[in-house]
Amino acid sequence: MKLAFIGGGNMATAILGGLMAKGFRGADAVVAEIDAAARARLASELGVSTVEAPGAEMARVDVIVLAVKPQNMREVAKSLAPHLSKQLVVSIAAGIRIADLTRWLGGHSRIVRAMPNTPALVQAGITGLYATDAVTLSDREKVNELLAAIGATVWLDSEGDIDIVTAISGSGPAYVFYVMEALEAAAKDLGLAPDKARTLALWTFAGGAKLAAERGLDPAVLRAQVTSKGGTTQAAISVLDAAQVKAMFVAAIKAAHTRSQQLGDEFGKDPQS
Ligand SMILES: NC(=O)c1ccc[n+]([C@@H]2O[C@H](COP(=O)([O-])OP(=O)(O)OC[C@H]3O[C@@H](n4cnc5c(N)ncnc54)[C@H](OP(=O)(O)O)[C@@H]3O)[C@@H](O)[C@H]2O)c1
């Protein structure tokens, strides 16, 4: 598979790094990156070829990954449009809808929209994917291969579900860090040294997630298993329930979902509209 990336920042580097760890050759990728220092880093660290802007080399690749910030996407897509024919385009930009991308790409419709999250940077991401009808089964397999480099994948039935993915797993690492902050703060308040508080918070999350993944049980069951009547965990959960913390989390995630829909509207506007 010959690959091109438009934008050679964090996500492009993470995907390429993950692919290379599985045997992909840097020589099979070209990265269009506007920043000269970033181009030099990509060429020396990953051995990919680099260009300042997309050009004739795009005709020789199978898959083009759009990995620039959403606010740069319109301009980037328009510069790519003249070089498109049959290539599969994968956009990882948050909030950019396929209809807007298709319009900016001059009508190109063989597009997969992907919503990864920051743990992708350490190959532990989860990416939600949505494909247009023009995307074949073998295209989907290529996308799976590509994004398996940064973690797990979930295919979605409707593009609107991408806004749910954004609210759950896209913003989700921040919810995890938020609870970690609370665990650390409590440990320190109770007299533990900061480094020990950090270690406890970190491993509690890592261990909880591993246990849930490996046992495959409902989180409510796992929670019941550590909540004995009259015990310490029940004392803590009673405080959380009284403050309706779970309902507040659901409300918070719905706010993220609404904001994701609004950002999609904003990013999709053309200057004259
Ligand atoms: N990071 C994440 O975990 C994450 C999660 C979900 C989705 N995403 C999406 O992934 C996309 C990339 O994120 P990122 O974190 O990798 O961003 P990033 O590190 O800022 O990378 C984007 C790169 O593209 C370059 N660029 C800007 N305009 C360009 C152009 N016209 N042609 C070529 N290159 C251009 C930027 O250069 P300059 O810095 O000079 O502008 C930068 O090096 C974003 O759309 C984001 O929404 C990221």
PDB file of C-alpha atoms and ligand atoms in Angstrom:
ATOM      1  CA  MET A   1       0.000   0.000   0.000  1.00  0.00           C
ATOM      2  CA  LYS A   2       1.373   3.423  -1.019  1.00  0.00           C
ATOM      3  CA  LEU A   3       0.358   6.200   1.333  1.00  0.00           C
ATOM      4  CA  ALA A   4       0.270   9.978   1.369  1.00  0.00           C
ATOM      5  CA  PHE A   5      -0.349  12.222   4.351  1.00  0.00           C
ATOM      6  CA  ILE A   6      -1.378  15.830   4.053  1.00  0.00           C
ATOM      7  CA  GLY A   7      -0.137  17.357   7.310  1.00  0.00           C
ATOM      8  CA  GLY A   8       2.793  15.748   9.070  1.00  0.00           C
ATOM      9  CA  GLY A   9       2.028  16.570  12.715  1.00  0.00           C
ATOM     10  CA  ASN A  10       1.272  14.455  15.771  1.00  0.00           C
ATOM     11  CA  MET A  11      -1.335  12.147  14.277  1.00  0.00           C
ATOM     12  CA  ALA A  12       0.461  11.511  10.981  1.00  0.00           C
ATOM     13  CA  THR A  13       3.656  10.735  12.907  1.00  0.00           C
ATOM     14  CA  ALA A  14       1.779   8.386  15.262  1.00  0.00           C
ATOM     15  CA  ILE A  15       0.133   6.470  12.388  1.00  0.00           C
ATOM     16  CA  LEU A  16       3.376   6.208  10.412  1.00  0.00           C
ATOM     17  CA  GLY A  17       5.318   5.159  13.537  1.00  0.00           C
ATOM     18  CA  GLY A  18       2.747   2.462  14.323  1.00  0.00           C
ATOM     19  CA  LEU A  19       2.741   1.200  10.723  1.00  0.00           C
ATOM     20  CA  MET A  20       6.530   1.028  10.627  1.00  0.00           C
ATOM     21  CA  ALA A  21       6.597  -0.967  13.851  1.00  0.00           C
ATOM     22  CA  LYS A  22       4.580  -3.539  11.850  1.00  0.00           C
ATOM     23  CA  GLY A  23       6.937  -3.550   8.867  1.00  0.00           C
ATOM     24  CA  PHE A  24       5.646  -0.727   6.653  1.00  0.00           C
ATOM     25  CA  ARG A  25       8.520   0.957   4.747  1.00  0.00           C
ATOM     26  CA  GLY A  26       8.975   4.714   5.055  1.00  0.00           C
ATOM     27  CA  ALA A  27       9.868   4.760   1.356  1.00  0.00           C
ATOM     28  CA  ASP A  28       6.237   3.849   0.593  1.00  0.00           C
ATOM     29  CA  ALA A  29       4.913   7.089   2.112  1.00  0.00           C
ATOM     30  CA  VAL A  30       4.979  10.705   1.046  1.00  0.00           C
ATOM     31  CA  VAL A  31       4.052  13.506   3.436  1.00  0.00           C
ATOM     32  CA  ALA A  32       2.920  16.953   2.287  1.00  0.00           C
ATOM     33  CA  GLU A  33       3.828  19.255   5.162  1.00  0.00           C
ATOM     34  CA  ILE A  34       3.936  23.041   5.075  1.00  0.00           C
ATOM     35  CA  ASP A  35       6.605  23.449   7.773  1.00  0.00           C
ATOM     36  CA  ALA A  36      10.222  22.929   6.623  1.00  0.00           C
ATOM     37  CA  ALA A  37      11.515  21.874  10.052  1.00  0.00           C
ATOM     38  CA  ALA A  38       8.734  19.270  10.328  1.00  0.00           C
ATOM     39  CA  ARG A  39       9.577  17.976   6.821  1.00  0.00           C
ATOM     40  CA  ALA A  40      13.231  17.540   7.830  1.00  0.00           C
ATOM     41  CA  ARG A  41      12.234  15.683  11.016  1.00  0.00           C
ATOM     42  CA  LEU A  42       9.841  13.356   9.130  1.00  0.00           C
ATOM     43  CA  ALA A  43      12.457  12.539   6.494  1.00  0.00           C
ATOM     44  CA  SER A  44      15.245  11.829   8.989  1.00  0.00           C
ATOM     45  CA  GLU A  45      13.200  10.017  11.665  1.00  0.00           C
ATOM     46  CA  LEU A  46      10.809   8.038   9.463  1.00  0.00           C
ATOM     47  CA  GLY A  47      12.565   7.912   6.097  1.00  0.00           C
ATOM     48  CA  VAL A  48       9.483   9.128   4.234  1.00  0.00           C
ATOM     49  CA  SER A  49       9.683  11.459   1.253  1.00  0.00           C
ATOM     50  CA  THR A  50       8.268  14.904   1.837  1.00  0.00           C
ATOM     51  CA  VAL A  51       6.845  17.720  -0.249  1.00  0.00           C
ATOM     52  CA  GLU A  52       5.695  21.198   0.716  1.00  0.00           C
ATOM     53  CA  ALA A  53       2.286  20.876  -0.954  1.00  0.00           C
ATOM     54  CA  PRO A  54       0.376  18.066  -2.693  1.00  0.00           C
ATOM     55  CA  GLY A  55       1.327  17.620  -6.366  1.00  0.00           C
ATOM     56  CA  ALA A  56       1.775  15.017  -9.100  1.00  0.00           C
ATOM     57  CA  GLU A  57       3.160  12.433  -6.610  1.00  0.00           C
ATOM     58  CA  MET A  58      -0.411  12.015  -5.287  1.00  0.00           C
ATOM     59  CA  ALA A  59      -1.296  10.089  -8.459  1.00  0.00           C
ATOM     60  CA  ARG A  60       1.046   7.266  -7.359  1.00  0.00           C
ATOM     61  CA  VAL A  61      -0.570   6.555  -3.967  1.00  0.00           C
ATOM     62  CA  ASP A  62      -3.516   4.336  -2.982  1.00  0.00           C
ATOM     63  CA  VAL A  63      -4.610   6.147   0.172  1.00  0.00           C
ATOM     64  CA  ILE A  64      -4.375   9.839   1.099  1.00  0.00           C
ATOM     65  CA  VAL A  65      -4.763  10.686   4.798  1.00  0.00           C
ATOM     66  CA  LEU A  66      -5.877  14.238   5.538  1.00  0.00           C
ATOM     67  CA  ALA A  67      -4.205  15.055   8.861  1.00  0.00           C
ATOM     68  CA  VAL A  68      -4.291  18.831   9.160  1.00  0.00           C
ATOM     69  CA  LYS A  69      -6.254  20.853  11.699  1.00  0.00           C
ATOM     70  CA  PRO A  70      -9.950  21.299  10.828  1.00  0.00           C
ATOM     71  CA  GLN A  71      -9.501  25.033  10.191  1.00  0.00           C
ATOM     72  CA  ASN A  72      -6.914  24.257   7.464  1.00  0.00           C
ATOM     73  CA  MET A  73      -8.975  21.547   5.788  1.00  0.00           C
ATOM     74  CA  ARG A  74     -10.891  23.629   3.255  1.00  0.00           C
ATOM     75  CA  GLU A  75      -7.728  25.162   1.802  1.00  0.00           C
ATOM     76  CA  VAL A  76      -5.873  21.814   1.867  1.00  0.00           C
ATOM     77  CA  ALA A  77      -8.732  19.925   0.192  1.00  0.00           C
ATOM     78  CA  LYS A  78      -8.947  22.512  -2.577  1.00  0.00           C
ATOM     79  CA  SER A  79      -5.193  22.219  -3.226  1.00  0.00           C
ATOM     80  CA  LEU A  80      -5.508  18.419  -3.366  1.00  0.00           C
ATOM     81  CA  ALA A  81      -8.566  18.303  -5.663  1.00  0.00           C
ATOM     82  CA  PRO A  82      -6.677  18.572  -9.006  1.00  0.00           C
ATOM     83  CA  HIS A  83      -4.538  15.541  -8.087  1.00  0.00           C
ATOM     84  CA  LEU A  84      -7.394  13.163  -7.248  1.00  0.00           C
ATOM     85  CA  SER A  85      -8.701  10.313  -9.366  1.00  0.00           C
ATOM     86  CA  LYS A  86      -9.312   6.916  -7.775  1.00  0.00           C
ATOM     87  CA  GLN A  87      -7.431   7.356  -4.476  1.00  0.00           C
ATOM     88  CA  LEU A  88      -9.139   6.551  -1.194  1.00  0.00           C
ATOM     89  CA  VAL A  89      -9.231   9.657   1.009  1.00  0.00           C
ATOM     90  CA  VAL A  90      -9.242   9.229   4.801  1.00  0.00           C
ATOM     91  CA  SER A  91      -9.925  12.352   6.848  1.00  0.00           C
ATOM     92  CA  ILE A  92      -9.012  12.304  10.528  1.00  0.00           C
ATOM     93  CA  ALA A  93      -9.973  15.942  11.090  1.00  0.00           C
ATOM     94  CA  ALA A  94     -12.474  16.516  13.881  1.00  0.00           C
ATOM     95  CA  GLY A  95     -15.749  18.090  12.782  1.00  0.00           C
ATOM     96  CA  ILE A  96     -15.276  18.074   8.990  1.00  0.00           C
ATOM     97  CA  ARG A  97     -18.320  16.473   7.344  1.00  0.00           C
ATOM     98  CA  ILE A  98     -18.109  14.334   4.223  1.00  0.00           C
ATOM     99  CA  ALA A  99     -20.483  16.563   2.203  1.00  0.00           C
ATOM    100  CA  ASP A 100     -18.232  19.592   2.841  1.00  0.00           C
ATOM    101  CA  LEU A 101     -15.078  17.605   2.101  1.00  0.00           C
ATOM    102  CA  THR A 102     -16.563  16.207  -1.122  1.00  0.00           C
ATOM    103  CA  ARG A 103     -17.446  19.728  -2.255  1.00  0.00           C
ATOM    104  CA  TRP A 104     -13.941  21.053  -1.456  1.00  0.00           C
ATOM    105  CA  LEU A 105     -12.372  18.002  -3.165  1.00  0.00           C
ATOM    106  CA  GLY A 106     -14.189  18.796  -6.403  1.00  0.00           C
ATOM    107  CA  GLY A 107     -16.800  16.040  -6.077  1.00  0.00           C
ATOM    108  CA  HIS A 108     -14.490  13.192  -4.936  1.00  0.00           C
ATOM    109  CA  SER A 109     -16.605  10.761  -2.923  1.00  0.00           C
ATOM    110  CA  ARG A 110     -14.362   7.801  -2.065  1.00  0.00           C
ATOM    111  CA  ILE A 111     -13.939   9.048   1.502  1.00  0.00           C
ATOM    112  CA  VAL A 112     -13.651   7.565   4.980  1.00  0.00           C
ATOM    113  CA  ARG A 113     -14.095   9.846   7.946  1.00  0.00           C
ATOM    114  CA  ALA A 114     -12.170   8.853  11.064  1.00  0.00           C
ATOM    115  CA  MET A 115     -12.327  10.163  14.615  1.00  0.00           C
ATOM    116  CA  PRO A 116      -9.318   9.016  16.642  1.00  0.00           C
ATOM    117  CA  ASN A 117      -8.343  10.127  20.164  1.00  0.00           C
ATOM    118  CA  THR A 118      -5.113  11.219  21.835  1.00  0.00           C
ATOM    119  CA  PRO A 119      -4.055   7.784  23.184  1.00  0.00           C
ATOM    120  CA  ALA A 120      -3.407   7.106  19.483  1.00  0.00           C
ATOM    121  CA  LEU A 121      -0.125   8.895  20.150  1.00  0.00           C
ATOM    122  CA  VAL A 122       0.943   5.860  22.222  1.00  0.00           C
ATOM    123  CA  GLN A 123      -0.800   3.292  19.960  1.00  0.00           C
ATOM    124  CA  ALA A 124      -3.687   2.888  22.451  1.00  0.00           C
ATOM    125  CA  GLY A 125      -6.324   4.905  20.619  1.00  0.00           C
ATOM    126  CA  ILE A 126      -9.874   4.081  19.630  1.00  0.00           C
ATOM    127  CA  THR A 127     -11.018   5.393  16.248  1.00  0.00           C
ATOM    128  CA  GLY A 128     -14.626   5.689  15.061  1.00  0.00           C
ATOM    129  CA  LEU A 129     -14.977   5.259  11.277  1.00  0.00           C
ATOM    130  CA  TYR A 130     -17.649   6.066   8.736  1.00  0.00           C
ATOM    131  CA  ALA A 131     -17.438   5.305   5.008  1.00  0.00           C
ATOM    132  CA  THR A 132     -19.408   6.613   2.036  1.00  0.00           C
ATOM    133  CA  ASP A 133     -21.153   4.202  -0.375  1.00  0.00           C
ATOM    134  CA  ALA A 134     -18.271   4.726  -2.838  1.00  0.00           C
ATOM    135  CA  VAL A 135     -15.895   2.972  -0.405  1.00  0.00           C
ATOM    136  CA  THR A 136     -15.398  -0.729  -1.199  1.00  0.00           C
ATOM    137  CA  LEU A 137     -14.892  -3.635   1.173  1.00  0.00           C
ATOM    138  CA  SER A 138     -11.218  -3.778   0.246  1.00  0.00           C
ATOM    139  CA  ASP A 139     -10.929  -0.021   0.955  1.00  0.00           C
ATOM    140  CA  ARG A 140     -12.337  -0.690   4.417  1.00  0.00           C
ATOM    141  CA  GLU A 141      -9.725  -3.389   4.946  1.00  0.00           C
ATOM    142  CA  LYS A 142      -6.987  -0.921   3.964  1.00  0.00           C
ATOM    143  CA  VAL A 143      -8.361   1.606   6.467  1.00  0.00           C
ATOM    144  CA  ASN A 144      -8.461  -1.048   9.203  1.00  0.00           C
ATOM    145  CA  GLU A 145      -4.830  -1.896   8.466  1.00  0.00           C
ATOM    146  CA  LEU A 146      -3.891   1.782   8.526  1.00  0.00           C
ATOM    147  CA  LEU A 147      -5.654   2.688  11.754  1.00  0.00           C
ATOM    148  CA  ALA A 148      -4.799  -0.521  13.592  1.00  0.00           C
ATOM    149  CA  ALA A 149      -1.382   1.195  13.763  1.00  0.00           C
ATOM    150  CA  ILE A 150      -2.761   3.537  16.447  1.00  0.00           C
ATOM    151  CA  GLY A 151      -5.167   1.242  18.303  1.00  0.00           C
ATOM    152  CA  ALA A 152      -8.663  -0.221  17.923  1.00  0.00           C
ATOM    153  CA  THR A 153     -11.371   0.727  15.399  1.00  0.00           C
ATOM    154  CA  VAL A 154     -15.183   0.823  15.355  1.00  0.00           C
ATOM    155  CA  TRP A 155     -17.181   1.180  12.101  1.00  0.00           C
ATOM    156  CA  LEU A 156     -20.295   3.333  12.351  1.00  0.00           C
ATOM    157  CA  ASP A 157     -23.578   3.092  10.423  1.00  0.00           C
ATOM    158  CA  SER A 158     -24.239   6.794  10.094  1.00  0.00           C
ATOM    159  CA  GLU A 159     -22.035   9.861   9.843  1.00  0.00           C
ATOM    160  CA  GLY A 160     -23.985  11.491  12.683  1.00  0.00           C
ATOM    161  CA  ASP A 161     -22.580   8.801  15.002  1.00  0.00           C
ATOM    162  CA  ILE A 162     -19.167  10.461  14.606  1.00  0.00           C
ATOM    163  CA  ASP A 163     -20.462  13.259  16.874  1.00  0.00           C
ATOM    164  CA  ILE A 164     -21.237  10.614  19.521  1.00  0.00           C
ATOM    165  CA  VAL A 165     -17.734   9.143  19.141  1.00  0.00           C
ATOM    166  CA  THR A 166     -16.307  12.658  19.497  1.00  0.00           C
ATOM    167  CA  ALA A 167     -18.229  13.193  22.753  1.00  0.00           C
ATOM    168  CA  ILE A 168     -17.397   9.755  24.197  1.00  0.00           C
ATOM    169  CA  SER A 169     -13.891   8.688  23.163  1.00  0.00           C
ATOM    170  CA  GLY A 170     -12.632  11.850  21.440  1.00  0.00           C
ATOM    171  CA  SER A 171     -13.149  14.009  24.524  1.00  0.00           C
ATOM    172  CA  GLY A 172     -13.108  10.938  26.777  1.00  0.00           C
ATOM    173  CA  PRO A 173      -9.430  10.962  27.755  1.00  0.00           C
ATOM    174  CA  ALA A 174     -10.124  14.338  29.409  1.00  0.00           C
ATOM    175  CA  TYR A 175     -12.879  12.757  31.533  1.00  0.00           C
ATOM    176  CA  VAL A 176     -10.417  10.084  32.630  1.00  0.00           C
ATOM    177  CA  PHE A 177      -7.792  12.711  33.488  1.00  0.00           C
ATOM    178  CA  TYR A 178     -10.445  14.700  35.375  1.00  0.00           C
ATOM    179  CA  VAL A 179     -11.200  11.743  37.655  1.00  0.00           C
ATOM    180  CA  MET A 180      -7.464  11.048  37.970  1.00  0.00           C
ATOM    181  CA  GLU A 181      -7.017  14.640  39.143  1.00  0.00           C
ATOM    182  CA  ALA A 182      -9.662  14.020  41.840  1.00  0.00           C
ATOM    183  CA  LEU A 183      -7.993  10.786  42.967  1.00  0.00           C
ATOM    184  CA  GLU A 184      -4.629  12.544  43.215  1.00  0.00           C
ATOM    185  CA  ALA A 185      -6.090  15.547  45.041  1.00  0.00           C
ATOM    186  CA  ALA A 186      -7.811  13.294  47.589  1.00  0.00           C
ATOM    187  CA  ALA A 187      -4.666  11.217  48.142  1.00  0.00           C
ATOM    188  CA  LYS A 188      -2.643  14.390  48.749  1.00  0.00           C
ATOM    189  CA  ASP A 189      -5.312  15.893  51.036  1.00  0.00           C
ATOM    190  CA  LEU A 190      -5.208  12.734  53.082  1.00  0.00           C
ATOM    191  CA  GLY A 191      -1.426  13.077  53.469  1.00  0.00           C
ATOM    192  CA  LEU A 192       0.185  11.020  50.691  1.00  0.00           C
ATOM    193  CA  ALA A 193       3.234  12.334  48.809  1.00  0.00           C
ATOM    194  CA  PRO A 194       2.402  13.687  45.284  1.00  0.00           C
ATOM    195  CA  ASP A 195       4.462  11.040  43.446  1.00  0.00           C
ATOM    196  CA  LYS A 196       2.702   8.251  45.322  1.00  0.00           C
ATOM    197  CA  ALA A 197      -0.708   9.883  44.702  1.00  0.00           C
ATOM    198  CA  ARG A 198       0.117   9.989  40.954  1.00  0.00           C
ATOM    199  CA  THR A 199       1.198   6.336  40.883  1.00  0.00           C
ATOM    200  CA  LEU A 200      -1.968   5.192  42.668  1.00  0.00           C
ATOM    201  CA  ALA A 201      -4.273   7.219  40.382  1.00  0.00           C
ATOM    202  CA  LEU A 202      -2.517   6.047  37.238  1.00  0.00           C
ATOM    203  CA  TRP A 203      -2.447   2.353  38.041  1.00  0.00           C
ATOM    204  CA  THR A 204      -5.994   2.364  39.359  1.00  0.00           C
ATOM    205  CA  PHE A 205      -7.172   3.507  35.909  1.00  0.00           C
ATOM    206  CA  ALA A 206      -4.843   1.258  33.948  1.00  0.00           C
ATOM    207  CA  GLY A 207      -5.763  -1.756  36.105  1.00  0.00           C
ATOM    208  CA  GLY A 208      -9.505  -1.026  36.106  1.00  0.00           C
ATOM    209  CA  ALA A 209      -9.554  -0.753  32.299  1.00  0.00           C
ATOM    210  CA  LYS A 210      -7.492  -3.947  31.880  1.00  0.00           C
ATOM    211  CA  LEU A 211      -9.752  -5.897  34.269  1.00  0.00           C
ATOM    212  CA  ALA A 212     -12.902  -4.685  32.468  1.00  0.00           C
ATOM    213  CA  ALA A 213     -11.430  -5.531  29.051  1.00  0.00           C
ATOM    214  CA  GLU A 214     -10.166  -8.979  30.036  1.00  0.00           C
ATOM    215  CA  ARG A 215     -13.185 -10.088  32.084  1.00  0.00           C
ATOM    216  CA  GLY A 216     -15.674  -8.685  29.569  1.00  0.00           C
ATOM    217  CA  LEU A 217     -18.173  -8.015  32.353  1.00  0.00           C
ATOM    218  CA  ASP A 218     -20.605  -5.126  32.649  1.00  0.00           C
ATOM    219  CA  PRO A 219     -18.886  -2.276  34.563  1.00  0.00           C
ATOM    220  CA  ALA A 220     -21.837  -2.241  36.988  1.00  0.00           C
ATOM    221  CA  VAL A 221     -21.080  -5.900  37.853  1.00  0.00           C
ATOM    222  CA  LEU A 222     -17.391  -5.166  38.346  1.00  0.00           C
ATOM    223  CA  ARG A 223     -18.297  -2.239  40.569  1.00  0.00           C
ATOM    224  CA  ALA A 224     -20.688  -4.377  42.627  1.00  0.00           C
ATOM    225  CA  GLN A 225     -17.867  -6.886  43.099  1.00  0.00           C
ATOM    226  CA  VAL A 226     -15.756  -4.277  44.941  1.00  0.00           C
ATOM    227  CA  THR A 227     -18.668  -2.695  46.832  1.00  0.00           C
ATOM    228  CA  SER A 228     -19.386  -4.733  49.911  1.00  0.00           C
ATOM    229  CA  LYS A 229     -22.274  -3.672  52.127  1.00  0.00           C
ATOM    230  CA  GLY A 230     -21.189  -1.203  54.789  1.00  0.00           C
ATOM    231  CA  GLY A 231     -17.647  -1.058  53.392  1.00  0.00           C
ATOM    232  CA  THR A 232     -15.340   1.702  52.217  1.00  0.00           C
ATOM    233  CA  THR A 233     -16.364   1.662  48.536  1.00  0.00           C
ATOM    234  CA  GLN A 234     -20.036   1.893  49.432  1.00  0.00           C
ATOM    235  CA  ALA A 235     -19.278   4.923  51.614  1.00  0.00           C
ATOM    236  CA  ALA A 236     -17.672   6.615  48.584  1.00  0.00           C
ATOM    237  CA  ILE A 237     -20.353   5.613  46.054  1.00  0.00           C
ATOM    238  CA  SER A 238     -23.120   6.896  48.382  1.00  0.00           C
ATOM    239  CA  VAL A 239     -21.524  10.350  48.279  1.00  0.00           C
ATOM    240  CA  LEU A 240     -21.253  10.224  44.457  1.00  0.00           C
ATOM    241  CA  ASP A 241     -24.857   9.016  44.070  1.00  0.00           C
ATOM    242  CA  ALA A 242     -26.210  11.672  46.446  1.00  0.00           C
ATOM    243  CA  ALA A 243     -24.528  14.320  44.269  1.00  0.00           C
ATOM    244  CA  GLN A 244     -25.860  12.621  41.092  1.00  0.00           C
ATOM    245  CA  VAL A 245     -22.366  12.474  39.653  1.00  0.00           C
ATOM    246  CA  LYS A 246     -23.261   9.826  37.053  1.00  0.00           C
ATOM    247  CA  ALA A 247     -26.173  11.921  35.752  1.00  0.00           C
ATOM    248  CA  MET A 248     -23.838  14.926  35.613  1.00  0.00           C
ATOM    249  CA  PHE A 249     -21.357  12.934  33.495  1.00  0.00           C
ATOM    250  CA  VAL A 250     -24.148  11.997  31.095  1.00  0.00           C
ATOM    251  CA  ALA A 251     -25.209  15.667  30.871  1.00  0.00           C
ATOM    252  CA  ALA A 252     -21.580  16.708  30.290  1.00  0.00           C
ATOM    253  CA  ILE A 253     -21.162  14.205  27.457  1.00  0.00           C
ATOM    254  CA  LYS A 254     -24.401  15.400  25.847  1.00  0.00           C
ATOM    255  CA  ALA A 255     -22.990  18.959  25.951  1.00  0.00           C
ATOM    256  CA  ALA A 256     -19.886  17.689  24.125  1.00  0.00           C
ATOM    257  CA  HIS A 257     -22.134  15.989  21.545  1.00  0.00           C
ATOM    258  CA  THR A 258     -24.064  19.225  20.915  1.00  0.00           C
ATOM    259  CA  ARG A 259     -20.788  21.164  20.600  1.00  0.00           C
ATOM    260  CA  SER A 260     -19.460  18.619  18.103  1.00  0.00           C
ATOM    261  CA  GLN A 261     -22.551  19.140  15.916  1.00  0.00           C
ATOM    262  CA  GLN A 262     -22.134  22.938  16.148  1.00  0.00           C
ATOM    263  CA  LEU A 263     -18.444  22.732  15.198  1.00  0.00           C
ATOM    264  CA  GLY A 264     -19.387  20.611  12.165  1.00  0.00           C
ATOM    265  CA  ASP A 265     -21.726  23.424  11.046  1.00  0.00           C
ATOM    266  CA  GLU A 266     -19.051  26.073  11.631  1.00  0.00           C
ATOM    267  CA  PHE A 267     -16.157  24.223   9.937  1.00  0.00           C
ATOM    268  CA  GLY A 268     -18.311  23.410   6.910  1.00  0.00           C
ATOM    269  CA  LYS A 269     -19.102  27.017   6.050  1.00  0.00           C
ATOM    270  CA  ASP A 270     -17.564  28.484   2.926  1.00  0.00           C
ATOM    271  CA  PRO A 271     -16.469  32.133   3.213  1.00  0.00           C
ATOM    272  CA  GLN A 272     -19.312  33.439   0.999  1.00  0.00           C
ATOM    273  CA  SER A 273     -22.056  31.409   2.775  1.00  0.00           C
TER     274      SER A 273
HETATM  275  N1  LIG B   1      -4.184  14.692  18.185  1.00  0.00           N
HETATM  276  C1  LIG B   1      -5.218  13.875  18.366  1.00  0.00           C
HETATM  277  O1  LIG B   1      -5.239  13.020  19.239  1.00  0.00           O
HETATM  278  C2  LIG B   1      -6.427  13.933  17.485  1.00  0.00           C
HETATM  279  C3  LIG B   1      -7.589  13.264  17.853  1.00  0.00           C
HETATM  280  C4  LIG B   1      -8.687  13.290  16.989  1.00  0.00           C
HETATM  281  C5  LIG B   1      -8.610  13.962  15.804  1.00  0.00           C
HETATM  282  N2  LIG B   1      -7.460  14.627  15.489  1.00  0.00           N
HETATM  283  C6  LIG B   1      -7.418  15.347  14.246  1.00  0.00           C
HETATM  284  O2  LIG B   1      -6.243  15.044  13.554  1.00  0.00           O
HETATM  285  C7  LIG B   1      -5.874  16.167  12.774  1.00  0.00           C
HETATM  286  C8  LIG B   1      -4.396  16.383  12.958  1.00  0.00           C
HETATM  287  O3  LIG B   1      -4.112  16.614  14.346  1.00  0.00           O
HETATM  288  P1  LIG B   1      -2.632  16.718  14.869  1.00  0.00           P
HETATM  289  O4  LIG B   1      -2.703  16.675  16.350  1.00  0.00           O
HETATM  290  O5  LIG B   1      -1.764  15.743  14.149  1.00  0.00           O
HETATM  291  O6  LIG B   1      -2.292  18.205  14.375  1.00  0.00           O
HETATM  292  P2  LIG B   1      -0.855  18.874  14.151  1.00  0.00           P
HETATM  293  O7  LIG B   1       0.171  18.209  15.005  1.00  0.00           O
HETATM  294  O8  LIG B   1      -1.058  20.362  14.255  1.00  0.00           O
HETATM  295  O9  LIG B   1      -0.521  18.468  12.642  1.00  0.00           O
HETATM  296  C9  LIG B   1      -1.003  19.128  11.515  1.00  0.00           C
HETATM  297  C10 LIG B   1       0.189  19.457  10.625  1.00  0.00           C
HETATM  298  O10 LIG B   1      -0.268  19.902   9.363  1.00  0.00           O
HETATM  299  C11 LIG B   1       0.494  21.030   8.993  1.00  0.00           C
HETATM  300  N3  LIG B   1      -0.229  21.845   8.002  1.00  0.00           N
HETATM  301  C12 LIG B   1      -1.054  22.911   8.199  1.00  0.00           C
HETATM  302  N4  LIG B   1      -1.507  23.394   7.019  1.00  0.00           N
HETATM  303  C13 LIG B   1      -0.969  22.599   6.052  1.00  0.00           C
HETATM  304  C14 LIG B   1      -1.042  22.574   4.638  1.00  0.00           C
HETATM  305  N5  LIG B   1      -1.766  23.491   3.982  1.00  0.00           N
HETATM  306  N6  LIG B   1      -0.377  21.618   3.961  1.00  0.00           N
HETATM  307  C15 LIG B   1       0.368  20.717   4.610  1.00  0.00           C
HETATM  308  N7  LIG B   1       0.505  20.692   5.966  1.00  0.00           N
HETATM  309  C16 LIG B   1      -0.159  21.609   6.669  1.00  0.00           C
HETATM  310  C17 LIG B   1       0.732  21.746  10.284  1.00  0.00           C
HETATM  311  O11 LIG B   1       1.785  22.673  10.142  1.00  0.00           O
HETATM  312  P3  LIG B   1       1.754  24.009  11.090  1.00  0.00           P
HETATM  313  O12 LIG B   1       1.926  23.526  12.483  1.00  0.00           O
HETATM  314  O13 LIG B   1       2.887  24.823  10.542  1.00  0.00           O
HETATM  315  O14 LIG B   1       0.391  24.640  10.859  1.00  0.00           O
HETATM  316  C18 LIG B   1       1.077  20.579  11.220  1.00  0.00           C
HETATM  317  O15 LIG B   1       2.432  20.198  11.116  1.00  0.00           O
HETATM  318  C19 LIG B   1      -6.716  17.347  13.249  1.00  0.00           C
HETATM  319  O16 LIG B   1      -7.671  17.660  12.276  1.00  0.00           O
HETATM  320  C20 LIG B   1      -7.416  16.861  14.486  1.00  0.00           C
HETATM  321  O17 LIG B   1      -8.755  17.326  14.551  1.00  0.00           O
HETATM  322  C21 LIG B   1      -6.372  14.624  16.288  1.00  0.00           C
END
